[in-house]
Short mmCIF file of C-alpha atoms (C1' of nucleotides) in Angstrom, two decimals:
data_model
loop_
_atom_site.label_atom_id
_atom_site.label_comp_id
_atom_site.label_asym_id
_atom_site.label_seq_id
_atom_site.Cartn_x
_atom_site.Cartn_y
_atom_site.Cartn_z
CA MET C 27 -4.31 37.93 64.65
CA THR C 28 -8.18 37.92 65.56
CA ASP C 29 -10.12 34.33 66.03
CA GLN C 30 -12.16 36.15 62.70
CA HIS C 31 -9.94 35.94 60.00
CA ARG C 32 -12.82 36.24 56.85
CA VAL C 33 -13.89 39.01 55.44
CA THR C 34 -17.09 37.90 54.28
CA ASP C 35 -19.56 35.24 55.23
CA PRO C 36 -21.26 33.81 51.82
CA ASP C 37 -24.22 32.49 53.91
CA GLU C 38 -25.33 35.64 54.26
CA ALA C 39 -28.35 37.32 53.79
CA SER C 40 -28.68 39.24 50.77
CA ARG C 41 -27.89 36.51 48.52
CA ALA C 42 -30.03 37.85 45.73
CA ASP C 43 -27.92 41.02 45.30
CA PRO C 44 -26.10 40.83 41.89
CA ARG C 45 -23.48 42.67 43.71
CA GLN C 46 -22.65 40.15 46.69
CA ARG C 47 -23.55 37.05 43.75
CA ARG C 48 -20.35 38.08 41.65
CA ARG C 49 -17.92 38.64 44.70
CA ASP C 50 -19.26 35.02 45.75
CA ALA C 51 -18.33 33.61 42.31
CA ARG C 52 -15.14 34.87 42.87
CA LEU C 53 -14.66 34.06 46.14
CA THR C 54 -15.37 30.31 45.79
CA GLN C 55 -12.98 30.76 42.53
CA ILE C 56 -10.24 31.90 44.83
CA VAL C 57 -10.73 28.96 47.10
CA ALA C 58 -11.14 26.37 44.51
CA GLU C 59 -7.91 27.55 42.95
CA ALA C 60 -5.97 28.01 46.32
CA TRP C 61 -6.95 23.94 46.36
CA GLN C 62 -5.14 23.51 43.25
CA LEU C 63 -2.03 25.66 44.70
CA ALA C 64 -2.40 23.96 47.93
CA ARG C 65 -1.82 19.89 46.34
CA ARG C 66 0.91 21.57 43.65
CA ASP C 67 3.35 23.23 46.33
CA GLY C 68 1.90 22.06 49.75
CA LEU C 69 -0.31 23.50 51.74
CA PRO C 70 2.02 26.25 53.72
CA SER C 71 3.53 27.41 50.43
CA ILE C 72 0.58 29.11 48.35
CA SER C 73 1.97 32.16 47.32
CA LEU C 74 -0.70 35.21 47.36
CA ARG C 75 1.14 36.40 44.40
CA HIS C 76 0.38 32.78 42.90
CA LEU C 77 -3.22 32.86 44.17
CA ALA C 78 -3.78 36.28 42.47
CA GLU C 79 -2.43 35.40 38.84
CA ARG C 80 -4.60 32.31 38.86
CA VAL C 81 -7.47 34.41 39.42
CA ASP C 82 -6.79 36.92 37.23
CA LEU C 83 -6.04 39.46 40.05
CA ARG C 84 -3.04 41.85 41.31
CA GLN C 85 -1.79 40.08 44.37
CA PRO C 86 -2.91 42.80 47.06
CA SER C 87 -6.46 43.04 45.38
CA LEU C 88 -7.01 39.56 47.36
CA TYR C 89 -7.29 41.25 50.59
CA ALA C 90 -10.62 42.61 49.53
CA TYR C 91 -11.64 38.64 50.52
CA PHE C 92 -9.72 38.09 53.25
CA ASP C 93 -7.02 40.18 55.65
CA SER C 94 -4.55 37.81 56.25
CA LYS C 95 -3.12 34.51 54.85
CA LEU C 96 -4.41 32.95 57.85
CA GLY C 97 -7.76 34.16 56.84
CA LEU C 98 -7.49 32.28 53.36
CA TYR C 99 -6.39 29.24 55.39
CA ASP C 100 -9.93 29.51 57.26
CA LEU C 101 -11.74 29.92 53.99
CA MET C 102 -10.50 26.83 52.56
CA TYR C 103 -10.65 25.11 56.33
CA ALA C 104 -14.84 25.99 55.88
CA ASP C 105 -14.65 24.60 52.50
CA ALA C 106 -13.33 21.56 53.65
CA LEU C 107 -15.79 21.04 56.04
CA GLY C 108 -18.50 22.34 54.08
CA GLN C 109 -17.66 18.84 51.82
CA LEU C 110 -17.26 16.51 54.36
CA LEU C 111 -21.03 17.43 55.73
CA ALA C 112 -22.24 17.44 52.17
CA ALA C 113 -20.21 13.77 51.65
CA ALA C 114 -21.82 12.74 54.63
CA GLU C 115 -25.79 14.14 53.93
CA THR C 116 -25.45 12.35 50.40
CA GLU C 117 -23.53 9.60 50.80
CA LEU C 118 -24.60 7.98 54.11
CA SER C 119 -27.69 6.01 54.64
CA PRO C 120 -30.55 6.43 57.75
CA ILE C 121 -29.61 4.23 60.47
CA ASP C 122 -31.11 0.83 60.49
CA ASP C 123 -28.26 -1.88 61.21
CA PRO C 124 -26.08 0.25 63.56
CA ARG C 125 -23.21 -1.79 63.06
CA GLU C 126 -23.14 -1.02 59.07
CA ALA C 127 -23.90 2.75 59.88
CA LEU C 128 -20.71 2.81 61.50
CA ILE C 129 -19.04 0.95 59.37
CA GLU C 130 -20.07 3.55 56.51
CA PHE C 131 -19.29 6.64 58.74
CA VAL C 132 -15.41 5.40 58.87
CA GLU C 133 -15.07 4.40 55.33
CA LEU C 134 -16.25 7.87 55.24
CA CYS C 135 -14.17 9.42 57.30
CA ILE C 136 -11.13 7.59 55.11
CA ARG C 137 -11.99 7.94 52.19
CA PHE C 138 -12.05 11.61 52.61
CA SER C 139 -9.11 11.97 53.71
CA SER C 140 -7.71 9.50 51.10
CA ALA C 141 -9.10 11.36 48.07
CA ASP C 142 -7.16 14.74 48.99
CA VAL C 143 -3.99 14.49 50.98
CA VAL C 144 -4.29 18.27 51.62
CA ARG C 145 -7.12 18.80 52.68
CA HIS C 146 -6.89 16.23 55.33
CA GLU C 147 -3.40 18.09 56.52
CA LEU C 148 -5.73 21.09 56.73
CA VAL C 149 -8.81 19.48 58.41
CA PHE C 150 -6.84 17.08 60.61
CA GLU C 151 -3.12 17.54 60.87
CA ARG C 152 -1.93 20.73 62.67
CA THR C 153 0.06 21.77 59.35
CA ILE C 154 -0.21 25.53 59.27
CA PRO C 155 1.70 27.07 62.37
CA GLY C 156 -0.26 29.80 63.27
CA PHE C 157 -3.73 28.86 61.95
CA LYS C 158 -6.83 28.09 64.35
CA PRO C 159 -10.33 27.73 62.71
CA SER C 160 -12.49 30.77 63.40
CA ARG C 161 -15.59 30.24 65.89
CA GLN C 162 -18.22 29.69 62.83
CA SER C 163 -16.05 27.17 61.26
CA HIS C 164 -14.87 25.17 63.91
CA GLU C 165 -18.71 25.11 64.32
CA LEU C 166 -18.97 22.70 61.33
CA LEU C 167 -16.44 20.29 63.16
CA VAL C 168 -19.06 20.12 65.69
CA GLN C 169 -22.08 19.23 63.36
CA PHE C 170 -19.83 16.76 62.11
CA ARG C 171 -18.90 15.23 65.31
CA ASN C 172 -22.10 15.41 66.33
CA ILE C 173 -22.93 12.96 63.54
CA ALA C 174 -20.05 10.71 64.95
CA ALA C 175 -21.98 10.72 68.22
CA ALA C 176 -24.84 9.49 67.13
CA ARG C 177 -23.71 6.69 64.95
CA LEU C 178 -21.49 5.77 67.72
CA ALA C 179 -24.10 5.83 70.58
CA ALA C 180 -26.58 3.88 68.03
CA ALA C 181 -23.87 1.33 68.10
CA GLY C 182 -23.48 1.23 71.71
CA VAL C 183 -19.98 2.91 71.91
CA HIS C 184 -20.29 4.54 75.12
CA GLY C 185 -17.66 6.28 77.45
CA GLN C 186 -14.76 8.13 77.16
CA LEU C 187 -12.28 5.10 77.28
CA ALA C 188 -14.53 3.31 74.14
CA THR C 189 -14.82 6.92 72.21
CA ASP C 190 -11.27 7.56 72.42
CA VAL C 191 -10.28 4.21 70.91
CA PHE C 192 -12.99 4.97 68.11
CA THR C 193 -10.99 7.73 67.53
CA GLY C 194 -7.75 6.85 67.54
CA ILE C 195 -8.40 4.20 65.36
CA VAL C 196 -9.96 6.13 62.75
CA ALA C 197 -7.41 9.01 62.97
CA GLY C 198 -4.61 6.66 61.98
CA PHE C 199 -6.29 4.20 59.46
CA ALA C 200 -7.46 7.56 57.75
CA GLN C 201 -3.64 9.17 58.33
CA GLN C 202 -2.09 5.58 57.57
CA GLN C 203 -4.24 5.58 53.93
CA VAL C 204 -2.85 9.31 53.56
CA ILE C 205 0.69 9.21 54.23
CA SER C 206 1.40 5.29 52.72
CA GLN C 207 -1.00 5.13 49.47
CA PRO C 208 -3.03 8.16 48.94
CA GLY C 209 -6.12 7.40 46.70
CA GLY C 210 -5.62 3.56 47.25
CA ASP C 211 -7.97 1.67 49.87
CA ARG C 212 -5.47 -0.66 51.72
CA TRP C 213 -6.35 0.87 54.97
CA LEU C 214 -10.13 1.66 53.38
CA ARG C 215 -10.35 -2.06 53.53
CA LEU C 216 -9.68 -2.69 56.99
CA ALA C 217 -12.86 -0.45 58.87
CA ARG C 218 -15.00 -3.41 58.84
CA PRO C 219 -13.00 -5.70 60.26
CA ALA C 220 -11.23 -3.16 62.83
CA MET C 221 -15.10 -2.16 63.96
CA GLU C 222 -16.32 -5.02 64.15
CA MET C 223 -12.99 -6.17 66.13
CA LEU C 224 -13.96 -3.09 68.49
CA LEU C 225 -17.76 -3.90 68.32
CA ASP C 226 -16.79 -7.24 69.73
CA GLY C 227 -14.13 -6.16 72.24
CA LEU C 228 -16.10 -3.57 73.54
CA PRO C 229 -16.07 -4.76 77.01
CA LEU C 230 -13.01 -4.87 77.19
CA LEU C 231 -13.42 -0.88 76.95
CA SER C 232 -15.91 -0.62 79.63
CA GLU C 233 -15.34 2.80 81.87
CA PRO C 234 -13.28 1.58 84.93
CA ARG C 235 -15.40 3.02 87.90
CA ARG C 236 -18.95 1.96 88.52
CA SER C 237 -17.72 1.17 91.58
CA THR C 238 -20.49 -0.28 94.65
CA ARG C 239 -23.84 0.89 93.82
CA ALA C 240 -25.90 1.04 91.45
CA ARG C 241 -24.47 0.11 87.60
CA THR C 242 -25.69 3.58 86.66
CA THR C 243 -23.01 5.94 87.10
CA ARG C 244 -25.13 8.14 84.39
CA THR C 245 -27.59 9.59 87.92
CA LYS C 246 -26.09 12.86 86.27
CA LYS C 247 -27.45 12.92 83.37
CA ARG C 248 -30.81 11.32 83.84
CA HIS C 249 -31.70 13.48 86.19
CA MET T 19 18.88 17.83 45.93
CA THR T 20 20.37 15.11 46.43
CA ASP T 21 19.35 11.86 48.76
CA GLN T 22 22.67 12.55 50.49
CA HIS T 23 22.15 15.60 52.72
CA ARG T 24 24.71 15.24 55.41
CA VAL T 25 28.23 16.57 55.23
CA THR T 26 29.46 14.38 57.95
CA ASP T 27 28.66 11.11 59.60
CA PRO T 28 29.74 11.37 63.29
CA ASP T 29 30.00 7.44 63.61
CA GLU T 30 32.78 7.56 61.30
CA ALA T 31 36.19 6.13 62.32
CA SER T 32 38.64 8.77 63.23
CA ARG T 33 36.84 9.89 66.41
CA ALA T 34 39.79 10.17 68.30
CA ASP T 35 41.04 12.84 66.08
CA PRO T 36 40.71 16.06 68.29
CA ARG T 37 39.70 17.56 65.57
CA GLN T 38 36.86 15.62 64.57
CA ARG T 39 36.20 15.77 68.20
CA ARG T 40 35.30 19.43 68.42
CA ARG T 41 33.85 19.57 64.83
CA ASP T 42 31.51 16.80 66.22
CA ALA T 43 30.66 18.06 69.48
CA ARG T 44 29.59 21.50 67.25
CA LEU T 45 27.27 19.43 65.75
CA THR T 46 25.88 18.25 68.10
CA GLN T 47 25.08 21.21 69.65
CA ILE T 48 23.56 22.59 66.22
CA VAL T 49 21.07 20.18 66.03
CA ALA T 50 20.25 20.57 69.83
CA GLU T 51 19.91 23.90 69.04
CA ALA T 52 17.92 23.43 66.24
CA TRP T 53 15.34 20.92 68.28
CA GLN T 54 15.33 24.04 70.62
CA LEU T 55 14.01 26.82 67.61
CA ALA T 56 12.03 23.72 66.08
CA ARG T 57 9.56 23.47 69.37
CA ARG T 58 9.58 27.33 69.32
CA ASP T 59 8.58 28.53 65.81
CA GLY T 60 7.59 25.15 64.53
CA LEU T 61 9.71 23.08 62.52
CA PRO T 62 9.05 24.30 58.77
CA SER T 63 9.87 27.73 60.12
CA ILE T 64 13.38 27.00 61.73
CA SER T 65 16.02 30.03 59.96
CA LEU T 66 19.48 29.59 59.55
CA ARG T 67 20.12 32.58 60.96
CA HIS T 68 18.92 32.27 64.15
CA LEU T 69 20.49 28.81 64.10
CA ALA T 70 23.79 30.50 63.77
CA GLU T 71 23.40 33.33 66.36
CA ARG T 72 22.23 30.35 68.62
CA VAL T 73 25.33 28.31 68.53
CA ASP T 74 27.38 31.61 68.08
CA LEU T 75 28.41 31.11 64.24
CA ARG T 76 27.40 33.52 60.97
CA GLN T 77 24.78 31.89 59.28
CA PRO T 78 26.95 30.84 56.08
CA SER T 79 29.61 28.88 58.72
CA LEU T 80 26.59 26.34 58.82
CA TYR T 81 26.83 25.35 55.69
CA ALA T 82 30.64 23.41 56.49
CA TYR T 83 27.90 21.17 58.49
CA PHE T 84 25.30 20.42 55.94
CA ASP T 85 24.73 21.71 52.46
CA SER T 86 21.48 22.64 52.45
CA LYS T 87 18.59 23.22 54.77
CA LEU T 88 17.13 19.69 53.75
CA GLY T 89 20.49 18.19 55.50
CA LEU T 90 19.73 19.93 58.51
CA TYR T 91 16.65 18.09 58.54
CA ASP T 92 18.02 14.77 57.86
CA LEU T 93 20.61 15.54 60.38
CA MET T 94 17.49 16.08 63.27
CA TYR T 95 16.25 13.11 61.78
CA ALA T 96 19.07 10.83 62.18
CA ASP T 97 19.10 12.11 65.86
CA ALA T 98 15.16 11.81 66.56
CA LEU T 99 15.61 7.78 65.34
CA GLY T 100 18.44 7.51 67.31
CA GLN T 101 16.70 8.72 70.67
CA LEU T 102 13.80 6.08 69.52
CA LEU T 103 16.61 3.29 69.40
CA ALA T 104 18.20 4.53 72.23
CA ALA T 105 14.81 4.45 74.32
CA ALA T 106 13.76 1.09 72.90
CA GLU T 107 17.36 -0.10 74.02
CA THR T 108 17.14 0.86 77.24
CA GLU T 109 13.31 1.23 78.35
CA LEU T 110 11.94 -2.46 76.58
CA SER T 111 12.91 -5.78 78.59
CA PRO T 112 13.22 -8.94 76.83
CA ILE T 113 10.49 -10.78 75.41
CA ASP T 114 9.04 -13.05 78.11
CA ASP T 115 5.17 -12.40 77.93
CA PRO T 116 5.11 -11.76 74.42
CA ARG T 117 1.40 -9.88 74.71
CA GLU T 118 3.15 -7.31 77.62
CA ALA T 119 6.16 -7.01 75.13
CA LEU T 120 3.81 -6.05 72.76
CA ILE T 121 2.07 -3.37 74.81
CA GLU T 122 5.35 -2.08 76.16
CA PHE T 123 6.42 -1.36 72.64
CA VAL T 124 3.02 0.58 71.63
CA GLU T 125 3.68 2.34 75.05
CA LEU T 126 6.80 3.24 74.23
CA CYS T 127 5.76 4.97 70.38
CA ILE T 128 3.17 7.05 72.02
CA ARG T 129 5.42 7.95 75.43
CA PHE T 130 8.30 9.08 72.21
CA SER T 131 5.72 11.33 70.04
CA SER T 132 4.29 12.90 73.20
CA ALA T 133 7.13 13.67 74.79
CA ASP T 134 8.04 15.85 71.91
CA VAL T 135 5.76 16.75 68.72
CA VAL T 136 8.26 18.71 66.28
CA ARG T 137 10.10 15.26 66.81
CA HIS T 138 7.03 13.23 65.84
CA GLU T 139 6.20 15.83 63.17
CA LEU T 140 9.88 15.20 61.63
CA VAL T 141 9.60 11.12 61.79
CA PHE T 142 5.93 10.39 61.39
CA GLU T 143 4.31 13.04 59.55
CA ARG T 144 4.85 14.98 56.48
CA THR T 145 5.71 18.18 57.61
CA ILE T 146 8.68 19.11 55.60
CA PRO T 147 7.73 19.49 51.71
CA GLY T 148 10.76 18.54 50.40
CA PHE T 149 12.29 16.67 52.86
CA LYS T 150 13.15 13.00 52.11
CA PRO T 151 15.41 11.19 54.76
CA SER T 152 18.89 9.82 53.34
CA ARG T 153 19.72 6.17 52.70
CA GLN T 154 20.91 5.91 55.74
CA SER T 155 18.95 7.78 58.00
CA HIS T 156 16.07 6.15 56.48
CA GLU T 157 18.30 2.52 57.91
CA LEU T 158 17.60 3.49 61.26
CA LEU T 159 13.77 3.52 60.61
CA VAL T 160 14.24 0.17 59.37
CA GLN T 161 15.99 -0.89 62.57
CA PHE T 162 13.25 0.07 64.47
CA ARG T 163 10.59 -1.40 62.51
CA ASN T 164 12.28 -4.42 62.80
CA ILE T 165 11.87 -4.16 66.56
CA ALA T 166 8.56 -3.80 66.09
CA ALA T 167 8.24 -6.79 63.83
CA ALA T 168 9.63 -8.98 66.68
CA ARG T 169 7.34 -8.33 68.78
CA LEU T 170 4.38 -8.78 66.48
CA ALA T 171 5.88 -12.03 65.55
CA ALA T 172 6.18 -13.06 68.72
CA ALA T 173 2.45 -11.99 69.97
CA GLY T 174 1.04 -14.21 67.25
CA VAL T 175 0.26 -11.30 64.84
CA HIS T 176 0.80 -12.05 61.22
CA GLY T 177 -0.04 -10.93 57.25
CA GLN T 178 -0.46 -7.84 56.30
CA LEU T 179 -3.98 -7.09 57.71
CA ALA T 180 -3.11 -7.90 61.00
CA THR T 181 -0.31 -6.12 60.65
CA ASP T 182 -1.72 -2.68 59.42
CA VAL T 183 -4.19 -2.50 62.05
CA PHE T 184 -1.46 -2.43 64.25
CA THR T 185 0.33 -0.44 62.56
CA GLY T 186 -3.02 1.89 62.32
CA ILE T 187 -3.87 2.02 65.64
CA VAL T 188 -0.52 2.93 67.25
CA ALA T 189 -0.27 5.88 64.40
CA GLY T 190 -3.47 6.83 65.72
CA PHE T 191 -3.36 6.73 68.91
CA ALA T 192 0.10 8.62 68.64
CA GLN T 193 -1.21 11.43 66.72
CA GLN T 194 -4.12 11.68 69.14
CA GLN T 195 -2.32 12.17 72.29
CA VAL T 196 0.03 14.53 70.70
CA ILE T 197 -2.54 17.11 69.31
CA SER T 198 -5.50 16.30 71.68
CA GLN T 199 -2.80 16.33 74.92
CA PRO T 200 0.70 16.60 74.38
CA GLY T 201 2.62 15.63 77.05
CA GLY T 202 -0.38 13.90 78.90
CA ASP T 203 -1.43 10.15 78.81
CA ARG T 204 -5.01 9.97 78.06
CA TRP T 205 -4.25 7.70 74.83
CA LEU T 206 -1.14 6.21 76.36
CA ARG T 207 -3.41 4.07 78.85
CA LEU T 208 -5.36 3.10 76.09
CA ALA T 209 -2.25 1.16 74.58
CA ARG T 210 -3.30 -1.75 76.80
CA PRO T 211 -6.74 -2.42 76.87
CA ALA T 212 -6.88 -1.61 72.66
CA MET T 213 -3.82 -4.27 72.60
CA GLU T 214 -5.44 -6.61 74.40
CA MET T 215 -8.66 -5.90 71.85
CA LEU T 216 -6.14 -6.42 69.11
CA LEU T 217 -4.65 -9.72 70.37
CA ASP T 218 -8.21 -11.33 71.03
CA GLY T 219 -10.03 -10.13 67.72
CA LEU T 220 -7.37 -11.68 65.43
CA PRO T 221 -9.27 -14.34 64.02
CA LEU T 222 -10.93 -10.93 62.61
CA LEU T 223 -7.92 -10.47 60.77
CA SER T 224 -6.83 -13.68 59.65
CA GLU T 225 -5.44 -13.41 55.36
CA PRO T 226 -8.55 -13.63 53.82
CA ARG T 227 -7.16 -16.33 51.20
CA ARG T 228 -5.40 -19.55 51.93
CA SER T 229 -8.35 -20.81 49.62
CA THR T 230 -8.23 -24.69 48.77
CA ARG T 231 -5.47 -27.10 49.47
CA ALA T 232 -2.55 -26.16 51.66
CA ARG T 233 -2.54 -23.48 54.49
CA THR T 234 1.03 -22.17 53.22
CA THR T 235 -0.04 -19.00 50.64
CA ARG T 236 3.94 -18.32 51.56
CA THR T 237 5.10 -21.07 48.35
CA LYS T 238 6.65 -18.06 46.66
CA LYS T 239 8.33 -16.68 49.48
CA ARG T 240 9.79 -20.22 50.69
CA HIS T 241 11.01 -21.46 47.24
"C1'" DG F 15 -13.20 46.30 44.52
"C1'" DT F 16 -9.27 46.61 41.42
"C1'" DC F 17 -5.01 48.39 40.61
"C1'" DT F 18 0.20 50.56 40.39
"C1'" DA F 19 3.97 51.12 43.09
"C1'" DT F 20 6.52 50.24 47.18
"C1'" DA F 21 7.51 49.26 51.63
"C1'" DT F 22 9.63 46.12 54.75
"C1'" DT F 23 11.09 41.80 56.10
"C1'" DC F 24 13.24 37.88 55.09
"C1'" DG F 25 14.84 33.73 53.33
"C1'" DG F 26 18.55 30.76 51.35
"C1'" DA F 27 22.90 30.45 48.95
"C1'" DT F 28 27.42 31.74 47.04
"C1'" DA F 29 32.03 34.31 46.40
"C1'" DG F 30 36.39 34.71 47.80
"C1'" DA F 31 39.64 36.26 51.64
"C1'" DC F 32 42.20 34.74 55.74
"C1'" DG L 30 36.32 26.27 59.13
"C1'" DT L 31 35.43 30.77 59.63
"C1'" DC L 32 34.46 34.86 58.13
"C1'" DT L 33 32.57 39.96 55.29
"C1'" DA L 34 29.71 41.09 52.40
"C1'" DT L 35 26.75 39.86 49.10
"C1'" DC L 36 23.55 38.18 45.66
"C1'" DC L 37 18.89 37.23 44.64
"C1'" DG L 38 15.06 35.83 45.33
"C1'" DA L 39 10.54 35.78 47.63
"C1'" DA L 40 7.25 36.80 50.57
"C1'" DT L 41 3.20 39.49 52.88
"C1'" DA L 42 1.61 43.68 53.23
"C1'" DT L 43 0.11 48.93 52.64
"C1'" DA L 44 -0.75 53.42 50.90
"C1'" DG L 45 -3.09 55.77 47.64
"C1'" DA L 46 -5.20 56.83 42.61
"C1'" DC L 47 -8.99 55.35 40.64
#
DNA sequence: GTCTATATTCGGATAGAC
DNA sequence: GTCTATCCGAATATAGAC
């Protein structure tokens, strides 16, 4: 029920401690098997019984690693975002051509969703009734959003309108790719033309009011 | 398990029969209460026990109206699409200005999703593990798609590429509206500029290969 | 941390009388 | 079509020994 479901934080200080190492290994194994079960039975239908026997534990022993089923989802959520951030780290090239950098980013998003439906569901959909990411898990999402923000800014996409259109397009393409052709590239290939369309059409999406005087409604920020 | 979950079809012949009328009324009531429960507890968490007591029946009696829980979802699905088609009937004006007609359609879609999150989930998301609409329920979706197709064609949107981009945008805007601001209009207001952007950018989305000779790659179909 | 044993609750579905 | 009674299975979670 609390905002903090997780029992341990794998990124803690005492990582050399062999006790902690064994525990972390087990935790990793638990999360990995949870993903497999989710892919097989659906995310909401994960059963702690099945999960326990997959990792050679008795079901109650799992409660040493999280304090409720929602805690397990939070572990998975943090894991998924870790994968996403890692992919961004390794697969995105630095921003030389801003247009290419943005396309690259969108393609990364679609590939991420397409590669694992349940991972996509957990991160971007409202599949689990009571689930809300914990503070530190949500922080990972914020990090990812910052990557997007940087590339949007570099490509000249400013303002809430244009940003919302961008978000909507990416969300829609990823979702369509997932539900109508998981693993395929039908929507992935649309990332480039769609982004070109968006960038070319930016004037249509300029913020409505920079009313009379200066064309800098950003005075606040600059000051 | 079968493709046909529904027990009765409310659109059957003998509608004057008072027996049938009472039954249909009850069925309507059941579906209505099911929606309320879904909105309260989440779509997958509807319980037949709770549903039964809401309509003053014992839980096993519900099986006179559908033969499994998935059958209930199919009833709800058909109901949702009936609402969607009815809204299209009443709220869409005839196609004079094709551009306006398309925008109108997109706005209808976003409003539909925005107005009822669980309804949106049932129709457009993969929320229920084993659920697949029955043949005749799916037929309603096809009808709706035909409305979209007509307006796309009128507005000059042809080919899979452009159509996919359209679908992706609508899906994404509807989803974003639902998850980040249900009931609001933040994404609804983006329908117009986005569609203008799409229509202006159509040349970017022309089908890749109408290679050498004729501009009709559709020979197959025509033959 | 892991176990056994169990509590508790709830779910969907069926049998058979009326 | 509706009821009573019941089955059967499954789920999460807790208590307490080791």
